[in-house]
Tab-separated table of C-alpha atoms and ligand atoms in Angstrom:
chain	number	residue	atom	x	y	z
X	1	UNK	CA	24.481	-7.884	-9.751
X	2	UNK	CA	23.520	-9.316	-6.396
X	3	UNK	CA	26.810	-8.236	-4.869
X	4	UNK	CA	26.419	-4.705	-6.136
X	5	UNK	CA	22.936	-4.456	-4.678
X	6	UNK	CA	24.112	-5.711	-1.339
X	7	UNK	CA	26.887	-3.146	-1.223
X	8	UNK	CA	24.523	-0.365	-2.179
X	9	UNK	CA	22.226	-1.468	0.613
X	10	UNK	CA	25.019	-1.618	3.127
X	11	UNK	CA	26.060	1.903	2.264
X	12	UNK	CA	22.534	3.190	2.531
X	13	UNK	CA	21.011	1.497	5.524
X	14	UNK	CA	23.795	2.113	7.990
X	15	UNK	CA	22.230	2.885	11.300
X	16	UNK	CA	18.696	2.357	10.059
X	17	UNK	CA	18.980	-1.386	10.113
X	18	UNK	CA	21.633	-1.511	12.769
X	19	UNK	CA	19.676	-3.956	14.846
X	20	UNK	CA	18.075	-5.822	11.963
X	21	UNK	CA	19.135	-9.220	10.757
X	22	UNK	CA	20.776	-9.375	7.354
X	23	UNK	CA	17.823	-11.353	6.021
X	24	UNK	CA	14.962	-9.583	4.316
X	25	UNK	CA	12.947	-8.375	7.242
X	26	UNK	CA	9.754	-10.351	6.752
X	27	UNK	CA	11.043	-13.700	5.580
X	28	UNK	CA	10.272	-16.354	8.150
X	29	UNK	CA	12.807	-19.127	8.526
X	30	UNK	CA	11.150	-22.419	7.538
X	31	UNK	CA	9.872	-24.557	10.358
X	32	UNK	CA	8.705	-21.636	12.510
X	33	UNK	CA	5.491	-22.464	14.359
X	34	UNK	CA	3.357	-19.985	16.282
X	35	UNK	CA	0.089	-20.587	18.103
X	36	UNK	CA	-2.022	-17.466	18.665
X	37	UNK	CA	-4.443	-18.495	21.353
X	38	UNK	CA	-7.913	-17.361	22.369
X	39	UNK	CA	-8.389	-14.132	20.393
X	40	UNK	CA	-11.569	-12.929	18.734
X	41	UNK	CA	-10.701	-13.967	15.167
X	42	UNK	CA	-12.175	-12.024	12.254
X	43	UNK	CA	-11.326	-14.146	9.221
X	44	UNK	CA	-12.842	-11.615	6.767
X	45	UNK	CA	-13.939	-14.535	4.659
X	46	UNK	CA	-17.704	-14.727	4.312
X	47	UNK	CA	-17.939	-18.515	4.670
X	48	UNK	CA	-15.960	-18.548	7.936
X	49	UNK	CA	-17.002	-15.288	9.525
X	50	UNK	CA	-15.819	-14.487	13.053
X	51	UNK	CA	-14.586	-17.063	15.543
X	52	UNK	CA	-14.662	-15.862	19.159
X	53	UNK	CA	-11.949	-17.253	21.445
X	54	UNK	CA	-10.285	-19.117	18.610
X	55	UNK	CA	-6.725	-20.247	17.992
X	56	UNK	CA	-4.606	-19.737	14.891
X	57	UNK	CA	-1.752	-22.082	14.162
X	58	UNK	CA	0.934	-20.591	11.935
X	59	UNK	CA	3.554	-22.770	10.336
X	60	UNK	CA	6.201	-22.001	7.705
X	61	UNK	CA	4.791	-18.533	7.134
X	62	UNK	CA	1.250	-19.714	6.461
X	63	UNK	CA	-1.929	-20.226	8.406
X	64	UNK	CA	-2.007	-23.966	9.098
X	65	UNK	CA	-5.239	-24.168	11.085
X	66	UNK	CA	-7.911	-22.040	12.752
X	67	UNK	CA	-10.142	-23.533	15.416
X	68	UNK	CA	-10.905	-23.953	19.096
X	69	UNK	CA	-8.580	-25.641	21.557
X	70	UNK	CA	-5.816	-26.377	19.059
X	71	UNK	CA	-2.989	-28.346	20.711
X	72	UNK	CA	0.352	-26.540	20.921
X	73	UNK	CA	3.011	-28.290	18.829
X	74	UNK	CA	6.324	-28.884	20.598
X	75	UNK	CA	8.548	-25.834	20.401
X	76	UNK	CA	5.795	-23.540	19.174
X	77	UNK	CA	5.870	-19.866	20.079
X	78	UNK	CA	2.666	-19.427	22.111
X	79	UNK	CA	0.947	-16.036	21.974
X	80	UNK	CA	-1.865	-15.524	24.474
X	81	UNK	CA	-4.439	-13.394	22.651
X	82	UNK	CA	-7.444	-13.581	24.984
X	83	UNK	CA	-9.169	-10.187	25.126
X	84	UNK	CA	-7.780	-9.099	21.753
X	85	UNK	CA	-9.077	-9.016	18.189
X	86	UNK	CA	-7.073	-10.887	15.575
X	87	UNK	CA	-7.753	-9.831	12.011
X	88	UNK	CA	-5.944	-9.851	8.659
X	89	UNK	CA	-3.300	-7.197	8.176
X	90	UNK	CA	-4.532	-4.156	6.267
X	91	UNK	CA	-3.883	-3.983	2.535
X	92	UNK	CA	-2.796	-0.562	1.308
X	93	UNK	CA	-3.523	-0.995	-2.387
X	94	UNK	CA	-1.860	2.243	-3.539
X	95	UNK	CA	0.784	4.479	-2.050
X	96	UNK	CA	3.764	6.686	-2.917
X	97	UNK	CA	6.446	5.642	-0.461
X	98	UNK	CA	9.220	7.852	-1.718
X	99	UNK	CA	7.559	11.094	-0.620
X	100	UNK	CA	7.214	10.149	3.037
X	101	UNK	CA	9.945	12.500	4.256
X	102	UNK	CA	7.965	15.456	2.782
X	103	UNK	CA	5.490	15.219	5.649
X	104	UNK	CA	4.513	18.598	7.063
X	105	UNK	CA	5.581	20.555	3.963
X	106	UNK	CA	2.203	20.671	2.251
X	107	UNK	CA	0.706	23.842	3.649
X	108	UNK	CA	-2.252	24.424	1.313
X	109	UNK	CA	-0.973	27.644	-0.279
X	110	UNK	CA	-0.022	27.987	-3.980
X	111	UNK	CA	3.672	27.641	-3.032
X	112	UNK	CA	3.131	24.794	-0.589
X	113	UNK	CA	0.452	22.808	-2.391
X	114	UNK	CA	1.022	19.082	-2.714
X	115	UNK	CA	1.776	18.917	-6.429
X	116	UNK	CA	4.115	21.894	-6.553
X	117	UNK	CA	6.148	20.875	-3.483
X	118	UNK	CA	6.355	17.234	-4.536
X	119	UNK	CA	7.408	17.975	-8.111
X	120	UNK	CA	9.969	20.556	-7.049
X	121	UNK	CA	11.629	18.430	-4.360
X	122	UNK	CA	11.409	15.083	-6.168
X	123	UNK	CA	13.793	16.419	-8.799
X	124	UNK	CA	16.517	16.609	-6.132
X	125	UNK	CA	16.284	13.081	-4.770
X	126	UNK	CA	19.370	10.902	-4.582
X	127	UNK	CA	19.055	7.094	-4.500
X	128	UNK	CA	19.565	7.295	-0.713
X	129	UNK	CA	16.566	9.637	-0.390
X	130	UNK	CA	14.469	7.252	-2.447
X	131	UNK	CA	15.554	4.338	-0.286
X	132	UNK	CA	14.756	6.173	2.941
X	133	UNK	CA	11.358	7.414	1.783
X	134	UNK	CA	10.184	4.021	0.628
X	135	UNK	CA	11.571	2.242	3.672
X	136	UNK	CA	10.073	4.800	6.073
X	137	UNK	CA	6.685	4.365	4.409
X	138	UNK	CA	6.826	0.588	4.661
X	139	UNK	CA	8.062	0.578	8.256
X	140	UNK	CA	5.387	2.996	9.472
X	141	UNK	CA	2.875	0.895	7.549
X	142	UNK	CA	3.969	-2.205	9.447
X	143	UNK	CA	3.611	-0.364	12.751
X	144	UNK	CA	0.080	0.639	11.675
X	145	UNK	CA	-1.107	-2.879	10.880
X	146	UNK	CA	-0.584	-2.724	7.116
X	147	UNK	CA	0.946	-5.974	5.901
X	148	UNK	CA	0.731	-5.352	2.147
X	149	UNK	CA	1.485	-2.208	0.194
X	150	UNK	CA	1.548	-1.298	-3.500
X	151	UNK	CA	4.125	1.417	-4.026
X	152	UNK	CA	3.539	3.603	-7.096
X	153	UNK	CA	7.188	4.459	-7.693
X	154	UNK	CA	6.951	7.412	-10.051
X	155	UNK	CA	10.216	9.228	-9.461
X	156	UNK	CA	12.565	6.514	-10.727
X	157	UNK	CA	15.071	9.008	-12.214
X	158	UNK	CA	17.705	6.407	-13.151
X	159	UNK	CA	18.745	2.827	-12.502
X	160	UNK	CA	20.495	3.622	-9.234
X	161	UNK	CA	17.212	5.033	-7.904
X	162	UNK	CA	15.374	2.001	-9.220
X	163	UNK	CA	17.754	-0.338	-7.411
X	164	UNK	CA	17.421	1.774	-4.259
X	165	UNK	CA	13.631	1.505	-4.387
X	166	UNK	CA	13.754	-2.237	-4.825
X	167	UNK	CA	16.298	-2.519	-2.018
X	168	UNK	CA	14.007	-0.479	0.264
X	169	UNK	CA	11.092	-2.840	-0.296
X	170	UNK	CA	13.338	-5.851	0.155
X	171	UNK	CA	14.522	-4.447	3.485
X	172	UNK	CA	10.947	-3.515	4.407
X	173	UNK	CA	8.990	-5.601	6.892
X	174	UNK	CA	5.900	-6.080	4.715
X	175	UNK	CA	4.591	-7.642	1.517
X	176	UNK	CA	5.009	-5.132	-1.270
X	177	UNK	CA	4.425	-4.546	-4.931
X	178	UNK	CA	6.887	-2.256	-6.632
X	179	UNK	CA	5.079	-0.411	-9.408
X	180	UNK	CA	7.831	0.797	-11.711
X	181	UNK	CA	7.098	4.213	-13.116
X	182	UNK	CA	8.383	7.187	-14.982
X	183	UNK	CA	11.671	8.944	-14.433
X	184	UNK	CA	10.002	11.908	-12.791
X	185	UNK	CA	6.658	13.342	-11.899
X	186	UNK	CA	6.954	16.272	-14.270
X	187	UNK	CA	8.650	15.131	-17.486
X	188	UNK	CA	7.246	12.893	-20.175
X	189	UNK	CA	10.285	10.592	-20.192
X	190	UNK	CA	9.176	7.050	-20.914
X	191	UNK	CA	9.435	4.217	-18.415
X	192	UNK	CA	12.691	2.259	-18.629
X	193	UNK	CA	11.031	-0.817	-20.128
X	194	UNK	CA	14.372	-2.562	-20.625
X	195	UNK	CA	14.910	-2.592	-16.887
X	196	UNK	CA	11.339	-3.669	-16.197
X	197	UNK	CA	11.819	-6.625	-18.566
X	198	UNK	CA	15.178	-7.479	-17.041
X	199	UNK	CA	13.732	-7.458	-13.524
X	200	UNK	CA	10.711	-9.453	-14.559
X	201	UNK	CA	12.876	-12.146	-16.185
X	202	UNK	CA	14.957	-12.546	-13.019
X	203	UNK	CA	12.191	-11.702	-10.553
X	204	UNK	CA	12.698	-14.899	-8.604
X	205	UNK	CA	15.976	-13.417	-7.388
X	206	UNK	CA	14.381	-10.118	-6.329
X	207	UNK	CA	11.116	-11.420	-4.897
X	208	UNK	CA	12.297	-12.118	-1.323
X	209	UNK	CA	10.656	-15.506	-1.241
X	210	UNK	CA	7.480	-14.286	-2.940
X	211	UNK	CA	7.002	-11.305	-0.612
X	212	UNK	CA	7.647	-8.799	-3.419
X	213	UNK	CA	5.903	-8.486	-6.755
X	214	UNK	CA	6.397	-6.200	-9.725
X	215	UNK	CA	4.024	-4.023	-11.718
X	216	UNK	CA	3.886	-0.865	-13.780
X	217	UNK	CA	3.167	2.626	-12.402
X	218	UNK	CA	1.660	3.929	-15.587
X	219	UNK	CA	0.386	7.391	-16.418
X	220	UNK	CA	-1.877	8.678	-19.150
X	221	UNK	CA	-0.427	11.394	-21.434
X	222	UNK	CA	-0.595	14.897	-19.988
X	223	UNK	CA	-2.507	15.965	-23.102
X	224	UNK	CA	-5.010	13.299	-24.001
X	225	UNK	CA	-4.960	14.258	-27.710
X	226	UNK	CA	-1.176	13.987	-28.057
X	227	UNK	CA	-0.644	11.149	-30.554
X	228	UNK	CA	3.116	11.090	-30.025
X	229	UNK	CA	2.721	10.707	-26.280
X	230	UNK	CA	0.162	7.950	-26.804
X	231	UNK	CA	2.636	5.982	-28.932
X	232	UNK	CA	4.959	5.847	-25.907
X	233	UNK	CA	2.135	5.040	-23.503
X	234	UNK	CA	0.751	2.303	-25.740
X	235	UNK	CA	4.133	0.652	-25.843
X	236	UNK	CA	4.420	0.716	-22.053
X	237	UNK	CA	0.914	-0.650	-21.603
X	238	UNK	CA	1.512	-3.412	-24.172
X	239	UNK	CA	4.822	-4.371	-22.585
X	240	UNK	CA	3.174	-4.792	-19.189
X	241	UNK	CA	0.404	-6.796	-20.813
X	242	UNK	CA	2.897	-9.040	-22.607
X	243	UNK	CA	4.923	-9.606	-19.413
X	244	UNK	CA	1.762	-10.312	-17.403
X	245	UNK	CA	2.483	-7.383	-15.075
X	246	UNK	CA	-0.249	-5.575	-13.173
X	247	UNK	CA	-0.711	-1.900	-13.969
X	248	UNK	CA	-1.900	1.002	-11.845
X	249	UNK	CA	-3.112	4.255	-13.367
X	250	UNK	CA	-4.480	7.472	-11.846
X	251	UNK	CA	-7.641	8.866	-13.370
X	252	UNK	CA	-7.859	11.933	-11.162
X	253	UNK	CA	-9.172	14.855	-13.149
X	254	UNK	CA	-6.546	17.118	-14.590
X	255	UNK	CA	-8.444	18.189	-17.700
X	256	UNK	CA	-10.200	21.488	-16.831
X	257	UNK	CA	-13.939	21.142	-17.053
X	258	UNK	CA	-13.736	17.462	-17.964
X	259	UNK	CA	-12.671	15.666	-14.794
X	260	UNK	CA	-13.748	12.285	-16.107
X	261	UNK	CA	-11.799	12.544	-19.394
X	262	UNK	CA	-8.929	10.281	-18.276
X	263	UNK	CA	-11.309	7.474	-17.420
X	264	UNK	CA	-13.017	7.962	-20.810
X	265	UNK	CA	-9.645	7.646	-22.565
X	266	UNK	CA	-8.996	4.281	-20.893
X	267	UNK	CA	-12.400	3.017	-21.973
X	268	UNK	CA	-12.187	4.371	-25.525
X	269	UNK	CA	-8.793	2.743	-26.051
X	270	UNK	CA	-10.000	-0.548	-24.536
X	271	UNK	CA	-7.312	-0.437	-21.892
X	272	UNK	CA	-9.377	-1.631	-18.959
X	273	UNK	CA	-8.540	-5.262	-18.286
X	274	UNK	CA	-7.948	-7.698	-15.425
X	275	UNK	CA	-4.730	-6.834	-13.626
X	276	UNK	CA	-5.253	-3.111	-14.108
X	277	UNK	CA	-6.136	-0.964	-11.115
X	278	UNK	CA	-7.657	2.441	-11.573
X	279	UNK	CA	-6.761	4.882	-8.804
X	280	UNK	CA	-9.283	7.527	-7.643
X	281	UNK	CA	-12.808	7.746	-8.992
X	282	UNK	CA	-14.404	10.680	-7.213
X	283	UNK	CA	-15.396	12.084	-10.608
X	284	UNK	CA	-16.286	8.800	-12.303
X	285	UNK	CA	-19.697	8.438	-13.924
X	286	UNK	CA	-21.833	5.360	-13.287
X	287	UNK	CA	-21.267	4.068	-16.830
X	288	UNK	CA	-17.494	4.322	-16.333
X	289	UNK	CA	-17.716	2.379	-13.082
X	290	UNK	CA	-19.819	-0.266	-14.830
X	291	UNK	CA	-17.251	-0.526	-17.655
X	292	UNK	CA	-14.466	-1.033	-15.119
X	293	UNK	CA	-16.359	-3.839	-13.404
X	294	UNK	CA	-17.241	-5.492	-16.693
X	295	UNK	CA	-13.580	-5.471	-17.756
X	296	UNK	CA	-12.513	-7.127	-14.485
X	297	UNK	CA	-10.288	-4.230	-13.431
X	298	UNK	CA	-9.731	-3.127	-9.860
X	299	UNK	CA	-10.472	0.222	-8.263
X	300	UNK	CA	-8.523	1.775	-5.427
X	301	UNK	CA	-9.924	4.792	-3.621
X	302	UNK	CA	-7.894	6.917	-1.232
X	303	UNK	CA	-10.298	8.947	0.922
X	304	UNK	CA	-7.675	10.768	3.018
X	305	UNK	CA	-5.770	12.154	0.036
X	306	UNK	CA	-8.758	12.562	-2.273
X	307	UNK	CA	-10.303	14.839	0.321
X	308	UNK	CA	-7.062	16.609	1.122
X	309	UNK	CA	-6.237	17.672	-2.425
X	310	UNK	CA	-9.844	18.522	-3.215
X	311	UNK	CA	-10.762	15.733	-5.623
X	312	UNK	CA	-14.199	15.620	-4.055
X	313	UNK	CA	-15.942	13.316	-1.624
X	314	UNK	CA	-15.065	9.629	-1.633
X	315	UNK	CA	-18.515	8.031	-1.635
X	316	UNK	CA	-17.877	4.303	-1.361
X	317	UNK	CA	-21.576	3.510	-1.849
X	318	UNK	CA	-21.103	4.578	-5.472
X	319	UNK	CA	-18.753	1.632	-5.996
X	320	UNK	CA	-20.962	-1.032	-4.428
X	321	UNK	CA	-20.997	-3.096	-7.640
X	322	UNK	CA	-17.212	-3.376	-7.899
X	323	UNK	CA	-15.774	-6.677	-6.738
X	324	UNK	CA	-12.136	-5.611	-6.741
X	325	UNK	CA	-12.382	-2.476	-4.617
X	326	UNK	CA	-9.755	-1.505	-2.073
X	327	UNK	CA	-8.342	1.403	-0.107
X	328	UNK	CA	-5.017	3.149	-0.569
X	329	UNK	CA	-3.029	5.441	1.736
X	330	UNK	CA	-1.649	7.249	-1.355
X	331	UNK	CA	1.498	8.599	0.242
X	332	UNK	CA	1.807	8.857	4.003
X	333	UNK	CA	3.087	12.439	3.712
X	334	UNK	CA	-0.136	13.499	2.010
X	335	UNK	CA	-2.494	11.210	3.927
X	336	UNK	CA	-0.969	12.314	7.253
X	337	UNK	CA	0.368	8.891	8.039
X	338	UNK	CA	-0.363	5.265	7.337
X	339	UNK	CA	-3.491	5.194	9.506
X	340	UNK	CA	-6.047	2.807	7.999
X	341	UNK	CA	-8.384	3.374	10.955
X	342	UNK	CA	-8.529	7.093	10.159
X	343	UNK	CA	-9.095	6.251	6.505
X	344	UNK	CA	-11.996	3.887	7.271
X	345	UNK	CA	-13.511	6.426	9.659
X	346	UNK	CA	-13.345	9.195	7.062
X	347	UNK	CA	-14.983	6.938	4.462
X	348	UNK	CA	-17.722	5.969	6.923
X	349	UNK	CA	-18.456	9.533	8.008
X	350	UNK	CA	-18.380	10.846	4.438
X	351	UNK	CA	-20.888	8.260	3.305
X	352	UNK	CA	-23.296	8.677	6.218
X	353	UNK	CA	-22.991	12.455	6.181
X	354	UNK	CA	-23.581	12.856	2.482
X	355	UNK	CA	-26.416	10.312	2.490
X	356	UNK	CA	-27.893	11.985	5.609
X	357	UNK	CA	-28.390	8.482	6.896
X	358	UNK	CA	-26.601	6.873	9.845
X	359	UNK	CA	-27.454	3.437	8.478
X	360	UNK	CA	-25.974	4.065	5.025
X	361	UNK	CA	-22.714	2.495	6.061
X	362	UNK	CA	-21.669	-0.829	7.540
X	363	UNK	CA	-18.468	-0.896	9.608
X	364	UNK	CA	-17.930	-4.486	8.472
X	365	UNK	CA	-17.919	-3.335	4.852
X	366	UNK	CA	-15.169	-0.816	5.612
X	367	UNK	CA	-13.046	-3.490	7.257
X	368	UNK	CA	-13.553	-5.709	4.213
X	369	UNK	CA	-12.328	-2.956	1.903
X	370	UNK	CA	-9.293	-2.373	4.126
X	371	UNK	CA	-8.318	-6.051	4.066
X	372	UNK	CA	-9.664	-8.589	1.588
X	373	UNK	CA	-11.005	-5.915	-0.782
X	374	UNK	CA	-7.558	-4.421	-1.276
X	375	UNK	CA	-6.067	-7.879	-1.758
X	376	UNK	CA	-8.678	-8.593	-4.430
X	377	UNK	CA	-7.987	-5.277	-6.150
X	378	UNK	CA	-4.296	-6.211	-6.361
X	379	UNK	CA	-5.008	-9.794	-7.416
X	380	UNK	CA	-3.370	-11.040	-4.203
X	381	UNK	CA	-6.450	-12.451	-2.467
X	382	UNK	CA	-5.293	-16.056	-2.845
X	383	UNK	CA	-2.278	-15.044	-0.740
X	384	UNK	CA	-3.359	-12.391	1.750
X	385	UNK	CA	-6.227	-10.224	3.026
X	386	UNK	CA	-8.153	-12.936	4.896
X	387	UNK	CA	-7.374	-15.515	7.541
X	388	UNK	CA	-7.775	-18.875	5.827
X	389	UNK	CA	-5.664	-22.025	6.175
X	390	UNK	CA	-3.120	-22.170	3.370
X	391	UNK	CA	-2.873	-18.400	2.973
X	392	UNK	CA	0.023	-16.327	4.229
X	393	UNK	CA	0.010	-15.537	7.922
X	394	UNK	CA	-0.382	-11.766	7.430
X	395	UNK	CA	-2.302	-10.578	10.473
X	396	UNK	CA	-2.599	-8.041	13.257
X	397	UNK	CA	-3.614	-8.268	16.894
X	398	UNK	CA	-5.518	-5.353	18.444
X	399	UNK	CA	-5.598	-4.970	22.231
X	400	UNK	CA	-8.802	-3.655	23.703
X	401	UNK	CA	-7.546	-2.209	26.971
X	402	UNK	CA	-6.767	1.358	25.874
X	403	UNK	CA	-8.823	4.414	26.905
X	404	UNK	CA	-10.280	4.815	23.442
X	405	UNK	CA	-11.604	1.245	23.461
X	406	UNK	CA	-12.746	1.078	27.082
X	407	UNK	CA	-16.216	-0.189	27.830
X	408	UNK	CA	-16.438	-2.671	24.976
X	409	UNK	CA	-17.699	-5.954	26.334
X	410	UNK	CA	-17.421	-8.400	23.472
X	411	UNK	CA	-19.386	-9.278	20.362
X	412	UNK	CA	-18.763	-7.937	16.879
X	413	UNK	CA	-15.870	-5.456	17.160
X	414	UNK	CA	-16.342	-3.941	13.663
X	415	UNK	CA	-17.812	-0.630	14.818
X	416	UNK	CA	-15.261	-0.404	17.635
X	417	UNK	CA	-12.365	-0.821	15.197
X	418	UNK	CA	-13.716	1.603	12.601
X	419	UNK	CA	-14.835	4.391	14.942
X	420	UNK	CA	-12.565	4.067	17.980
X	421	UNK	CA	-9.325	2.216	17.252
X	422	UNK	CA	-5.918	3.744	16.537
X	423	UNK	CA	-2.708	2.229	15.162
X	424	UNK	CA	-1.229	2.381	18.685
X	425	UNK	CA	-3.788	-0.243	19.745
X	426	UNK	CA	-2.174	-2.775	17.443
X	427	UNK	CA	0.055	-4.775	19.708
X	428	UNK	CA	1.346	-7.244	17.130
X	429	UNK	CA	1.707	-7.507	13.364
X	430	UNK	CA	2.759	-10.659	11.572
X	431	UNK	CA	3.866	-10.854	7.953
X	432	UNK	CA	4.379	-14.260	6.343
X	433	UNK	CA	4.476	-15.904	9.764
X	434	UNK	CA	7.019	-13.587	11.315
X	435	UNK	CA	6.239	-10.933	13.895
X	436	UNK	CA	7.344	-7.551	12.593
X	437	UNK	CA	5.665	-5.840	15.553
X	438	UNK	CA	5.253	-7.450	18.932
X	439	UNK	CA	4.327	-6.151	22.386
X	440	UNK	CA	3.663	-2.814	20.731
X	441	UNK	CA	7.143	-2.447	19.211
X	442	UNK	CA	8.691	-3.092	15.816
X	443	UNK	CA	10.957	-6.082	16.096
X	444	UNK	CA	13.724	-5.276	13.591
X	445	UNK	CA	14.106	-1.563	13.093
X	446	UNK	CA	15.933	1.185	14.846
X	447	UNK	CA	13.074	3.661	14.590
X	448	UNK	CA	14.936	6.616	16.098
X	449	UNK	CA	17.754	6.180	13.572
X	450	UNK	CA	15.281	5.898	10.710
X	451	UNK	CA	13.516	9.114	11.764
X	452	UNK	CA	16.824	10.881	12.135
X	453	UNK	CA	17.933	9.797	8.646
X	454	UNK	CA	14.598	10.902	7.177
X	455	UNK	CA	15.095	14.365	8.718
X	456	UNK	CA	18.606	14.604	7.296
X	457	UNK	CA	17.344	13.408	3.920
X	458	UNK	CA	14.669	16.093	3.597
X	459	UNK	CA	17.053	18.747	4.907
X	460	UNK	CA	19.524	17.881	2.147
X	461	UNK	CA	16.810	17.667	-0.520
X	462	UNK	CA	15.529	21.130	0.410
X	463	UNK	CA	19.026	22.559	0.433
X	464	UNK	CA	19.714	21.183	-3.058
X	465	UNK	CA	16.352	22.517	-4.286
X	466	UNK	CA	17.075	26.117	-3.210
L	1	ZN	ZN1	-1.454	8.068	-6.223
């Protein structure tokens, strides 16, 4: 098994990982110690708050200590971070990595609308296309400060594609959850539960030292009154429940005139539970939101894509009572790219604009949703999303010397980050104690080769689809 996967990977990555080590990209060798010195540290944990000019000691992939004037252990990698902001890496709590090479094809006409283009082209994916899409998504995420992603893998097609998707996330530089989904976006073929069970039983072998986790990318029946379809869906849901796997489900309105019907179906069938994340809620009623919170489920909203496809306005103030609330990119090709700053800004402007009140929104709240909120939604907050000793060293360092940040003279940088920062301002990104971006550059990937392969991939997909 392991051998076969390695060979598959070798065949697929080729030039993409030419300069990468053979180890999974984000696994820190034990014993690595890094001291990040003198940055403005936003822990994103309420009890700790912000620590100006503080040091972070990272050891064995975890945060060992945060404080002032920490002594440098012998042999430690010292990173001078004075004049920067150090904050947790962003958590992208829902995405669709495999469509990333479709960027630029959604042109807002009936023929070029998101759903029609994606369904048409997805049917022509090879395992190599799947691998490239998911890897491209994860690599651009790393460059944009995202250290955790949850990839709703809903074009599994067959086991070779499934292996390719898993391989992509193993070769990716970030923490990832593979949400195993249906064979395609358009058919009602059930999820390959046998493979999900097999993976779950041997997950230790696939998990890249705990960096990867598994879940179910689950969909409601296309017709909500189709008893036969429900029998299949119930079995999938129960299998995930039995295996203790998290589940993600879209509740975006596809029932004409009843946009909240999918959410109602989940409630009526008592399917809301801890470990389940509902995706999108622009149409949700207050009683549905209350039911979700009472059940202990998570909610992931995706402002960039919800606006783009016309689901309505993402009003985050409507979800104020939800403890497990996070943001999702929802496919870099549809969102534009993996820009969490743009996403936070859109959410902030949407809320203030629709409330006609500048003070309706707190930049700090948006940063919480983009970090610890997403981790909570995924049930990963004991591991990532905040800077706390014992948790994984998943963090980003933002330099403040770019044009778009000029003039800022210290203090709380929340508003600066939400309204002015760009992914290019992130000089370093660390995942599990290892720098995956440093001095403004990715450390392990041949980006030009990856872009070139993505272009070839989409060219071939489009040719096969003609
Ligand atoms: Zn989605």
